[in-house]
mmCIF file of the C-alpha atoms, coordinates in Angstrom:
data_MODEL
# 
_entry.id   MODEL 
# 
loop_
_atom_site.group_PDB 
_atom_site.id 
_atom_site.type_symbol 
_atom_site.label_atom_id 
_atom_site.label_alt_id 
_atom_site.label_comp_id 
_atom_site.label_asym_id 
_atom_site.label_entity_id 
_atom_site.label_seq_id 
_atom_site.pdbx_PDB_ins_code 
_atom_site.Cartn_x 
_atom_site.Cartn_y 
_atom_site.Cartn_z 
_atom_site.occupancy 
_atom_site.B_iso_or_equiv 
_atom_site.pdbx_formal_charge 
_atom_site.auth_seq_id 
_atom_site.auth_comp_id 
_atom_site.auth_asym_id 
_atom_site.auth_atom_id 
_atom_site.pdbx_PDB_model_num 
ATOM 1   C CA . MET A 1 1   ? 10.602  5.716   28.595  1.00 0.00 ? 1   MET A CA 1 
ATOM 2   C CA . THR A 1 2   ? 12.987  7.608   28.247  1.00 0.00 ? 2   THR A CA 1 
ATOM 3   C CA . ALA A 1 3   ? 13.115  10.966  25.111  1.00 0.00 ? 3   ALA A CA 1 
ATOM 4   C CA . GLU A 1 4   ? 13.983  8.654   22.671  1.00 0.00 ? 4   GLU A CA 1 
ATOM 5   C CA . THR A 1 5   ? 11.747  5.716   22.857  1.00 0.00 ? 5   THR A CA 1 
ATOM 6   C CA . ARG A 1 6   ? 10.324  5.809   19.533  1.00 0.00 ? 6   ARG A CA 1 
ATOM 7   C CA . ILE A 1 7   ? 6.563   4.648   19.661  1.00 0.00 ? 7   ILE A CA 1 
ATOM 8   C CA . ALA A 1 8   ? 4.303   2.578   16.863  1.00 0.00 ? 8   ALA A CA 1 
ATOM 9   C CA . TRP A 1 9   ? 0.785   2.988   17.083  1.00 0.00 ? 9   TRP A CA 1 
ATOM 10  C CA . MET A 1 10  ? -1.302  -0.318  15.785  1.00 0.00 ? 10  MET A CA 1 
ATOM 11  C CA . ASP A 1 11  ? -4.006  -1.074  14.973  1.00 0.00 ? 11  ASP A CA 1 
ATOM 12  C CA . THR A 1 12  ? -6.635  -3.962  12.679  1.00 0.00 ? 12  THR A CA 1 
ATOM 13  C CA . VAL A 1 13  ? -9.612  -2.784  10.121  1.00 0.00 ? 13  VAL A CA 1 
ATOM 14  C CA . ALA A 1 14  ? -11.442 -5.481  8.421   1.00 0.00 ? 14  ALA A CA 1 
ATOM 15  C CA . SER A 1 15  ? -11.590 -5.670  4.871   1.00 0.00 ? 15  SER A CA 1 
ATOM 16  C CA . PRO A 1 16  ? -12.538 -7.816  1.778   1.00 0.00 ? 16  PRO A CA 1 
ATOM 17  C CA . ALA A 1 17  ? -8.800  -9.169  1.451   1.00 0.00 ? 17  ALA A CA 1 
ATOM 18  C CA . GLY A 1 18  ? -9.015  -10.199 5.122   1.00 0.00 ? 18  GLY A CA 1 
ATOM 19  C CA . PRO A 1 19  ? -7.775  -7.874  8.767   1.00 0.00 ? 19  PRO A CA 1 
ATOM 20  C CA . VAL A 1 20  ? -5.873  -5.089  7.795   1.00 0.00 ? 20  VAL A CA 1 
ATOM 21  C CA . THR A 1 21  ? -2.760  -4.215  10.508  1.00 0.00 ? 21  THR A CA 1 
ATOM 22  C CA . PHE A 1 22  ? -1.456  -1.196  10.788  1.00 0.00 ? 22  PHE A CA 1 
ATOM 23  C CA . ALA A 1 23  ? 1.542   1.285   12.598  1.00 0.00 ? 23  ALA A CA 1 
ATOM 24  C CA . VAL A 1 24  ? 1.779   4.802   12.631  1.00 0.00 ? 24  VAL A CA 1 
ATOM 25  C CA . ASP A 1 25  ? 4.639   7.309   14.374  1.00 0.00 ? 25  ASP A CA 1 
ATOM 26  C CA . GLU A 1 26  ? 3.377   9.827   17.003  1.00 0.00 ? 26  GLU A CA 1 
ATOM 27  C CA . ARG A 1 27  ? 3.053   12.283  14.814  1.00 0.00 ? 27  ARG A CA 1 
ATOM 28  C CA . GLY A 1 28  ? 0.386   9.888   12.910  1.00 0.00 ? 28  GLY A CA 1 
ATOM 29  C CA . ALA A 1 29  ? 2.324   9.248   10.087  1.00 0.00 ? 29  ALA A CA 1 
ATOM 30  C CA . LEU A 1 30  ? 1.105   5.656   8.483   1.00 0.00 ? 30  LEU A CA 1 
ATOM 31  C CA . MET A 1 31  ? 5.267   3.780   8.601   1.00 0.00 ? 31  MET A CA 1 
ATOM 32  C CA . ARG A 1 32  ? 3.280   0.081   7.877   1.00 0.00 ? 32  ARG A CA 1 
ATOM 33  C CA . LEU A 1 33  ? 0.134   -1.658  6.950   1.00 0.00 ? 33  LEU A CA 1 
ATOM 34  C CA . SER A 1 34  ? 0.125   -5.357  6.001   1.00 0.00 ? 34  SER A CA 1 
ATOM 35  C CA . PHE A 1 35  ? -2.954  -7.961  5.481   1.00 0.00 ? 35  PHE A CA 1 
ATOM 36  C CA . ASP A 1 36  ? -2.730  -10.388 7.976   1.00 0.00 ? 36  ASP A CA 1 
ATOM 37  C CA . GLU A 1 37  ? -3.953  -12.960 5.903   1.00 0.00 ? 37  GLU A CA 1 
ATOM 38  C CA . GLY A 1 38  ? -1.002  -12.304 3.556   1.00 0.00 ? 38  GLY A CA 1 
ATOM 39  C CA . ASN A 1 39  ? 2.236   -14.042 2.559   1.00 0.00 ? 39  ASN A CA 1 
ATOM 40  C CA . TYR A 1 40  ? 4.391   -12.047 4.976   1.00 0.00 ? 40  TYR A CA 1 
ATOM 41  C CA . PRO A 1 41  ? 8.071   -13.829 5.375   1.00 0.00 ? 41  PRO A CA 1 
ATOM 42  C CA . ASP A 1 42  ? 7.453   -11.621 8.981   1.00 0.00 ? 42  ASP A CA 1 
ATOM 43  C CA . THR A 1 43  ? 5.083   -9.681  10.748  1.00 0.00 ? 43  THR A CA 1 
ATOM 44  C CA . ILE A 1 44  ? 4.832   -5.701  11.221  1.00 0.00 ? 44  ILE A CA 1 
ATOM 45  C CA . GLN A 1 45  ? 4.658   -5.859  14.591  1.00 0.00 ? 45  GLN A CA 1 
ATOM 46  C CA . ASN A 1 46  ? 7.766   -8.047  14.321  1.00 0.00 ? 46  ASN A CA 1 
ATOM 47  C CA . GLN A 1 47  ? 9.447   -6.260  11.910  1.00 0.00 ? 47  GLN A CA 1 
ATOM 48  C CA . LEU A 1 48  ? 8.557   -2.980  14.406  1.00 0.00 ? 48  LEU A CA 1 
ATOM 49  C CA . THR A 1 49  ? 10.119  -4.345  17.010  1.00 0.00 ? 49  THR A CA 1 
ATOM 50  C CA . ARG A 1 50  ? 13.581  -5.394  15.626  1.00 0.00 ? 50  ARG A CA 1 
ATOM 51  C CA . ASP A 1 51  ? 13.363  -1.335  14.239  1.00 0.00 ? 51  ASP A CA 1 
ATOM 52  C CA . GLY A 1 52  ? 13.686  -0.195  18.465  1.00 0.00 ? 52  GLY A CA 1 
ATOM 53  C CA . TYR A 1 53  ? 9.734   0.970   18.544  1.00 0.00 ? 53  TYR A CA 1 
ATOM 54  C CA . VAL A 1 54  ? 7.680   0.167   21.850  1.00 0.00 ? 54  VAL A CA 1 
ATOM 55  C CA . LEU A 1 55  ? 4.113   -0.566  20.668  1.00 0.00 ? 55  LEU A CA 1 
ATOM 56  C CA . GLN A 1 56  ? 1.006   1.238   21.695  1.00 0.00 ? 56  GLN A CA 1 
ATOM 57  C CA . HIS A 1 57  ? -3.066  0.428   21.131  1.00 0.00 ? 57  HIS A CA 1 
ATOM 58  C CA . ASN A 1 58  ? -4.330  4.283   21.673  1.00 0.00 ? 58  ASN A CA 1 
ATOM 59  C CA . ALA A 1 59  ? -7.887  4.424   18.996  1.00 0.00 ? 59  ALA A CA 1 
ATOM 60  C CA . ALA A 1 60  ? -7.084  7.921   18.706  1.00 0.00 ? 60  ALA A CA 1 
ATOM 61  C CA . ARG A 1 61  ? -4.335  8.025   18.272  1.00 0.00 ? 61  ARG A CA 1 
ATOM 62  C CA . THR A 1 62  ? -4.940  5.567   14.521  1.00 0.00 ? 62  THR A CA 1 
ATOM 63  C CA . ALA A 1 63  ? -8.466  6.590   14.450  1.00 0.00 ? 63  ALA A CA 1 
ATOM 64  C CA . GLY A 1 64  ? -6.989  9.349   10.861  1.00 0.00 ? 64  GLY A CA 1 
ATOM 65  C CA . VAL A 1 65  ? -5.952  6.000   9.400   1.00 0.00 ? 65  VAL A CA 1 
ATOM 66  C CA . ARG A 1 66  ? -8.500  3.814   10.518  1.00 0.00 ? 66  ARG A CA 1 
ATOM 67  C CA . ASP A 1 67  ? -11.626 5.802   9.143   1.00 0.00 ? 67  ASP A CA 1 
ATOM 68  C CA . GLN A 1 68  ? -9.645  6.344   5.943   1.00 0.00 ? 68  GLN A CA 1 
ATOM 69  C CA . LEU A 1 69  ? -8.878  2.603   5.638   1.00 0.00 ? 69  LEU A CA 1 
ATOM 70  C CA . HIS A 1 70  ? -13.110 2.176   5.959   1.00 0.00 ? 70  HIS A CA 1 
ATOM 71  C CA . GLU A 1 71  ? -14.341 5.165   3.349   1.00 0.00 ? 71  GLU A CA 1 
ATOM 72  C CA . TYR A 1 72  ? -11.844 3.426   0.981   1.00 0.00 ? 72  TYR A CA 1 
ATOM 73  C CA . LEU A 1 73  ? -12.982 -0.382  1.779   1.00 0.00 ? 73  LEU A CA 1 
ATOM 74  C CA . SER A 1 74  ? -16.823 0.856   1.728   1.00 0.00 ? 74  SER A CA 1 
ATOM 75  C CA . GLY A 1 75  ? -16.890 2.548   -1.646  1.00 0.00 ? 75  GLY A CA 1 
ATOM 76  C CA . MET A 1 76  ? -17.080 5.664   -0.465  1.00 0.00 ? 76  MET A CA 1 
ATOM 77  C CA . ARG A 1 77  ? -13.113 7.208   -1.026  1.00 0.00 ? 77  ARG A CA 1 
ATOM 78  C CA . GLN A 1 78  ? -10.628 6.318   -4.012  1.00 0.00 ? 78  GLN A CA 1 
ATOM 79  C CA . THR A 1 79  ? -7.209  8.263   -2.942  1.00 0.00 ? 79  THR A CA 1 
ATOM 80  C CA . PHE A 1 80  ? -5.401  8.572   0.368   1.00 0.00 ? 80  PHE A CA 1 
ATOM 81  C CA . ASP A 1 81  ? -5.217  11.880  2.016   1.00 0.00 ? 81  ASP A CA 1 
ATOM 82  C CA . LEU A 1 82  ? -2.589  10.929  5.449   1.00 0.00 ? 82  LEU A CA 1 
ATOM 83  C CA . PRO A 1 83  ? 0.729   11.117  6.172   1.00 0.00 ? 83  PRO A CA 1 
ATOM 84  C CA . LEU A 1 84  ? 2.794   8.501   5.007   1.00 0.00 ? 84  LEU A CA 1 
ATOM 85  C CA . ALA A 1 85  ? 6.246   7.990   6.487   1.00 0.00 ? 85  ALA A CA 1 
ATOM 86  C CA . PRO A 1 86  ? 7.684   4.794   4.784   1.00 0.00 ? 86  PRO A CA 1 
ATOM 87  C CA . GLU A 1 87  ? 11.396  4.512   5.445   1.00 0.00 ? 87  GLU A CA 1 
ATOM 88  C CA . GLY A 1 88  ? 13.102  3.597   2.020   1.00 0.00 ? 88  GLY A CA 1 
ATOM 89  C CA . SER A 1 89  ? 15.658  4.515   -0.398  1.00 0.00 ? 89  SER A CA 1 
ATOM 90  C CA . ASP A 1 90  ? 16.030  7.498   -2.576  1.00 0.00 ? 90  ASP A CA 1 
ATOM 91  C CA . TRP A 1 91  ? 14.126  4.914   -5.891  1.00 0.00 ? 91  TRP A CA 1 
ATOM 92  C CA . GLN A 1 92  ? 12.211  3.347   -3.485  1.00 0.00 ? 92  GLN A CA 1 
ATOM 93  C CA . ARG A 1 93  ? 10.499  6.794   -2.367  1.00 0.00 ? 93  ARG A CA 1 
ATOM 94  C CA . SER A 1 94  ? 10.439  7.518   -6.212  1.00 0.00 ? 94  SER A CA 1 
ATOM 95  C CA . VAL A 1 95  ? 8.765   4.370   -7.855  1.00 0.00 ? 95  VAL A CA 1 
ATOM 96  C CA . TRP A 1 96  ? 6.287   4.279   -4.279  1.00 0.00 ? 96  TRP A CA 1 
ATOM 97  C CA . ASN A 1 97  ? 5.486   8.700   -5.211  1.00 0.00 ? 97  ASN A CA 1 
ATOM 98  C CA . ALA A 1 98  ? 4.858   6.958   -8.907  1.00 0.00 ? 98  ALA A CA 1 
ATOM 99  C CA . LEU A 1 99  ? 2.475   4.596   -7.187  1.00 0.00 ? 99  LEU A CA 1 
ATOM 100 C CA . GLN A 1 100 ? 0.500   7.235   -5.341  1.00 0.00 ? 100 GLN A CA 1 
ATOM 101 C CA . ARG A 1 101 ? -0.858  8.719   -9.379  1.00 0.00 ? 101 ARG A CA 1 
ATOM 102 C CA . ILE A 1 102 ? -2.099  5.523   -10.319 1.00 0.00 ? 102 ILE A CA 1 
ATOM 103 C CA . PRO A 1 103 ? -5.936  6.127   -10.459 1.00 0.00 ? 103 PRO A CA 1 
ATOM 104 C CA . PHE A 1 104 ? -8.028  3.963   -8.401  1.00 0.00 ? 104 PHE A CA 1 
ATOM 105 C CA . GLY A 1 105 ? -9.584  1.601   -10.258 1.00 0.00 ? 105 GLY A CA 1 
ATOM 106 C CA . ALA A 1 106 ? -6.908  1.416   -13.022 1.00 0.00 ? 106 ALA A CA 1 
ATOM 107 C CA . THR A 1 107 ? -3.466  -0.314  -13.738 1.00 0.00 ? 107 THR A CA 1 
ATOM 108 C CA . TYR A 1 108 ? -0.003  0.000   -15.138 1.00 0.00 ? 108 TYR A CA 1 
ATOM 109 C CA . THR A 1 109 ? 3.175   -2.311  -15.458 1.00 0.00 ? 109 THR A CA 1 
ATOM 110 C CA . TYR A 1 110 ? 6.587   -2.020  -14.767 1.00 0.00 ? 110 TYR A CA 1 
ATOM 111 C CA . GLY A 1 111 ? 7.874   -0.474  -17.728 1.00 0.00 ? 111 GLY A CA 1 
ATOM 112 C CA . GLN A 1 112 ? 5.162   2.505   -17.748 1.00 0.00 ? 112 GLN A CA 1 
ATOM 113 C CA . ILE A 1 113 ? 6.649   3.230   -13.880 1.00 0.00 ? 113 ILE A CA 1 
ATOM 114 C CA . ALA A 1 114 ? 10.035  2.956   -14.896 1.00 0.00 ? 114 ALA A CA 1 
ATOM 115 C CA . ASP A 1 115 ? 9.377   5.018   -17.876 1.00 0.00 ? 115 ASP A CA 1 
ATOM 116 C CA . LEU A 1 116 ? 7.732   7.310   -15.596 1.00 0.00 ? 116 LEU A CA 1 
ATOM 117 C CA . LEU A 1 117 ? 10.528  7.974   -14.078 1.00 0.00 ? 117 LEU A CA 1 
ATOM 118 C CA . GLY A 1 118 ? 13.055  8.576   -16.397 1.00 0.00 ? 118 GLY A CA 1 
ATOM 119 C CA . SER A 1 119 ? 14.365  5.209   -16.384 1.00 0.00 ? 119 SER A CA 1 
ATOM 120 C CA . PRO A 1 120 ? 13.360  3.300   -19.296 1.00 0.00 ? 120 PRO A CA 1 
ATOM 121 C CA . GLY A 1 121 ? 14.297  -0.507  -18.914 1.00 0.00 ? 121 GLY A CA 1 
ATOM 122 C CA . SER A 1 122 ? 14.046  -0.430  -15.049 1.00 0.00 ? 122 SER A CA 1 
ATOM 123 C CA . ALA A 1 123 ? 10.759  -2.445  -15.169 1.00 0.00 ? 123 ALA A CA 1 
ATOM 124 C CA . ARG A 1 124 ? 12.907  -4.694  -13.083 1.00 0.00 ? 124 ARG A CA 1 
ATOM 125 C CA . ALA A 1 125 ? 14.174  -2.232  -10.639 1.00 0.00 ? 125 ALA A CA 1 
ATOM 126 C CA . VAL A 1 126 ? 10.576  -0.515  -10.546 1.00 0.00 ? 126 VAL A CA 1 
ATOM 127 C CA . GLY A 1 127 ? 9.210   -4.205  -9.442  1.00 0.00 ? 127 GLY A CA 1 
ATOM 128 C CA . ARG A 1 128 ? 11.881  -4.356  -6.222  1.00 0.00 ? 128 ARG A CA 1 
ATOM 129 C CA . ALA A 1 129 ? 10.814  -1.139  -5.019  1.00 0.00 ? 129 ALA A CA 1 
ATOM 130 C CA . ASN A 1 130 ? 7.392   -2.267  -5.720  1.00 0.00 ? 130 ASN A CA 1 
ATOM 131 C CA . ALA A 1 131 ? 7.552   -5.179  -3.675  1.00 0.00 ? 131 ALA A CA 1 
ATOM 132 C CA . THR A 1 132 ? 9.502   -3.827  -0.585  1.00 0.00 ? 132 THR A CA 1 
ATOM 133 C CA . ASN A 1 133 ? 6.970   -1.002  -0.211  1.00 0.00 ? 133 ASN A CA 1 
ATOM 134 C CA . PRO A 1 134 ? 5.840   -1.086  3.424   1.00 0.00 ? 134 PRO A CA 1 
ATOM 135 C CA . ILE A 1 135 ? 2.630   0.351   3.192   1.00 0.00 ? 135 ILE A CA 1 
ATOM 136 C CA . PRO A 1 136 ? 0.331   -1.671  -0.436  1.00 0.00 ? 136 PRO A CA 1 
ATOM 137 C CA . LEU A 1 137 ? -3.071  -0.393  -0.390  1.00 0.00 ? 137 LEU A CA 1 
ATOM 138 C CA . VAL A 1 138 ? -2.720  3.222   0.912   1.00 0.00 ? 138 VAL A CA 1 
ATOM 139 C CA . ILE A 1 139 ? 0.264   3.274   -1.778  1.00 0.00 ? 139 ILE A CA 1 
ATOM 140 C CA . PRO A 1 140 ? -1.789  1.027   -4.518  1.00 0.00 ? 140 PRO A CA 1 
ATOM 141 C CA . CYS A 1 141 ? 1.323   -1.328  -5.969  1.00 0.00 ? 141 CYS A CA 1 
ATOM 142 C CA . HIS A 1 142 ? -1.696  -4.072  -6.398  1.00 0.00 ? 142 HIS A CA 1 
ATOM 143 C CA . ARG A 1 143 ? -2.753  -1.443  -9.579  1.00 0.00 ? 143 ARG A CA 1 
ATOM 144 C CA . VAL A 1 144 ? 1.216   -2.606  -10.842 1.00 0.00 ? 144 VAL A CA 1 
ATOM 145 C CA . ILE A 1 145 ? 1.088   -5.506  -13.225 1.00 0.00 ? 145 ILE A CA 1 
ATOM 146 C CA . GLY A 1 146 ? 2.633   -7.454  -15.777 1.00 0.00 ? 146 GLY A CA 1 
ATOM 147 C CA . ALA A 1 147 ? 3.733   -5.867  -20.062 1.00 0.00 ? 147 ALA A CA 1 
ATOM 148 C CA . ASP A 1 148 ? 1.081   -8.593  -20.408 1.00 0.00 ? 148 ASP A CA 1 
ATOM 149 C CA . GLY A 1 149 ? -1.747  -7.537  -18.492 1.00 0.00 ? 149 GLY A CA 1 
ATOM 150 C CA . SER A 1 150 ? -1.473  -10.217 -16.293 1.00 0.00 ? 150 SER A CA 1 
ATOM 151 C CA . LEU A 1 151 ? -1.655  -10.245 -12.562 1.00 0.00 ? 151 LEU A CA 1 
ATOM 152 C CA . THR A 1 152 ? 2.349   -10.429 -11.463 1.00 0.00 ? 152 THR A CA 1 
ATOM 153 C CA . GLY A 1 153 ? 3.895   -10.068 -7.735  1.00 0.00 ? 153 GLY A CA 1 
ATOM 154 C CA . PHE A 1 154 ? 2.535   -8.932  -4.298  1.00 0.00 ? 154 PHE A CA 1 
ATOM 155 C CA . GLY A 1 155 ? 4.051   -9.342  -1.149  1.00 0.00 ? 155 GLY A CA 1 
ATOM 156 C CA . GLY A 1 156 ? 1.130   -10.441 0.587   1.00 0.00 ? 156 GLY A CA 1 
ATOM 157 C CA . GLY A 1 157 ? -0.022  -13.131 -2.003  1.00 0.00 ? 157 GLY A CA 1 
ATOM 158 C CA . LEU A 1 158 ? -2.107  -12.926 -5.789  1.00 0.00 ? 158 LEU A CA 1 
ATOM 159 C CA . HIS A 1 159 ? -5.327  -13.384 -4.023  1.00 0.00 ? 159 HIS A CA 1 
ATOM 160 C CA . ILE A 1 160 ? -4.859  -10.235 -1.871  1.00 0.00 ? 160 ILE A CA 1 
ATOM 161 C CA . LYS A 1 161 ? -4.344  -8.260  -5.425  1.00 0.00 ? 161 LYS A CA 1 
ATOM 162 C CA . THR A 1 162 ? -6.730  -10.492 -6.951  1.00 0.00 ? 162 THR A CA 1 
ATOM 163 C CA . ALA A 1 163 ? -9.054  -8.565  -4.561  1.00 0.00 ? 163 ALA A CA 1 
ATOM 164 C CA . LEU A 1 164 ? -8.254  -5.423  -3.981  1.00 0.00 ? 164 LEU A CA 1 
ATOM 165 C CA . LEU A 1 165 ? -7.945  -4.540  -8.004  1.00 0.00 ? 165 LEU A CA 1 
ATOM 166 C CA . ALA A 1 166 ? -11.658 -6.727  -7.251  1.00 0.00 ? 166 ALA A CA 1 
ATOM 167 C CA . HIS A 1 167 ? -13.267 -4.792  -5.115  1.00 0.00 ? 167 HIS A CA 1 
ATOM 168 C CA . GLU A 1 168 ? -12.224 -1.086  -6.815  1.00 0.00 ? 168 GLU A CA 1 
ATOM 169 C CA . ALA A 1 169 ? -13.796 -2.483  -10.367 1.00 0.00 ? 169 ALA A CA 1 
ATOM 170 C CA . ARG A 1 170 ? -16.729 -2.948  -7.912  1.00 0.00 ? 170 ARG A CA 1 
ATOM 171 C CA . VAL A 1 171 ? -16.851 0.225   -6.893  1.00 0.00 ? 171 VAL A CA 1 
ATOM 172 C CA . LEU A 1 172 ? -16.142 1.578   -10.602 1.00 0.00 ? 172 LEU A CA 1 
ATOM 173 C CA . GLY A 1 173 ? -18.953 -0.560  -11.541 1.00 0.00 ? 173 GLY A CA 1 
ATOM 174 C CA . ILE A 1 174 ? -16.794 -2.387  -13.826 1.00 0.00 ? 174 ILE A CA 1 
ATOM 175 C CA . LEU A 1 175 ? -17.327 -5.812  -15.083 1.00 0.00 ? 175 LEU A CA 1 
ATOM 176 C CA . VAL A 1 176 ? -14.393 -7.680  -15.453 1.00 0.00 ? 176 VAL A CA 1 
ATOM 177 C CA . THR A 1 177 ? -13.944 -11.150 -16.024 1.00 0.00 ? 177 THR A CA 1 
ATOM 178 C CA . SER A 1 178 ? -10.313 -11.617 -15.620 1.00 0.00 ? 178 SER A CA 1 
ATOM 179 C CA . HIS A 1 179 ? -8.136  -8.925  -15.485 1.00 0.00 ? 179 HIS A CA 1 
ATOM 180 C CA . SER A 1 180 ? -6.537  -9.004  -19.101 1.00 0.00 ? 180 SER A CA 1 
ATOM 181 C CA . GLU A 1 181 ? -9.471  -8.149  -20.297 1.00 0.00 ? 181 GLU A CA 1 
ATOM 182 C CA . SER A 1 182 ? -9.895  -5.062  -18.595 1.00 0.00 ? 182 SER A CA 1 
ATOM 183 C CA . GLN A 1 183 ? -8.424  -1.665  -19.957 1.00 0.00 ? 183 GLN A CA 1 
ATOM 184 C CA . PRO A 1 184 ? -5.277  -1.519  -21.959 1.00 0.00 ? 184 PRO A CA 1 
ATOM 185 C CA . ALA A 1 185 ? -3.321  0.626   -19.132 1.00 0.00 ? 185 ALA A CA 1 
ATOM 186 C CA . LEU A 1 186 ? -3.218  4.621   -20.181 1.00 0.00 ? 186 LEU A CA 1 
ATOM 187 C CA . PRO A 1 187 ? 0.438   6.199   -19.336 1.00 0.00 ? 187 PRO A CA 1 
ATOM 188 C CA . LEU A 1 188 ? -0.097  8.264   -15.815 1.00 0.00 ? 188 LEU A CA 1 
ATOM 189 C CA . SER A 1 189 ? 0.126   12.213  -16.276 1.00 0.00 ? 189 SER A CA 1 
ATOM 190 C CA . VAL A 1 190 ? 3.162   13.782  -14.654 1.00 0.00 ? 190 VAL A CA 1 
# 
């Protein structure tokens, strides 16, 4: 391999929504994550290969992400403290940064995110950025819901979004019979 070779280190963990595959870069920063049982148009392996990465497996390289995912999935972690390396536009990154401030177990609307970003009326643009999130779960796009409280859009499918929200509710001891009956979303603090 040459000095210009870019390597993505791959790994997989089990979750309530099926296996989760993820990739970290040379620095150990999380680049991509997907649910193997999701409804994605392409795998992260194909995406990374197309972007010029050589895929490798090394448990030592992926241990930090794997450990924090296990802690989240076992209910021992509610926030992630990982270096992240999502690729996207300035707008996408601003939306993804806002998503990371949504508390564990809470849900917020696309409009609330738009308001937080100082762009009232841009809920659809927030939705598009949300849909392109390359690191779901860690950048918690599953916590964003429709204005009417309904579960809408999730790149991997609503079955995964439902499983993740149910997991967080269980960890917090919240009994949720349907999502629309849960507590209303509160504005994010800046």
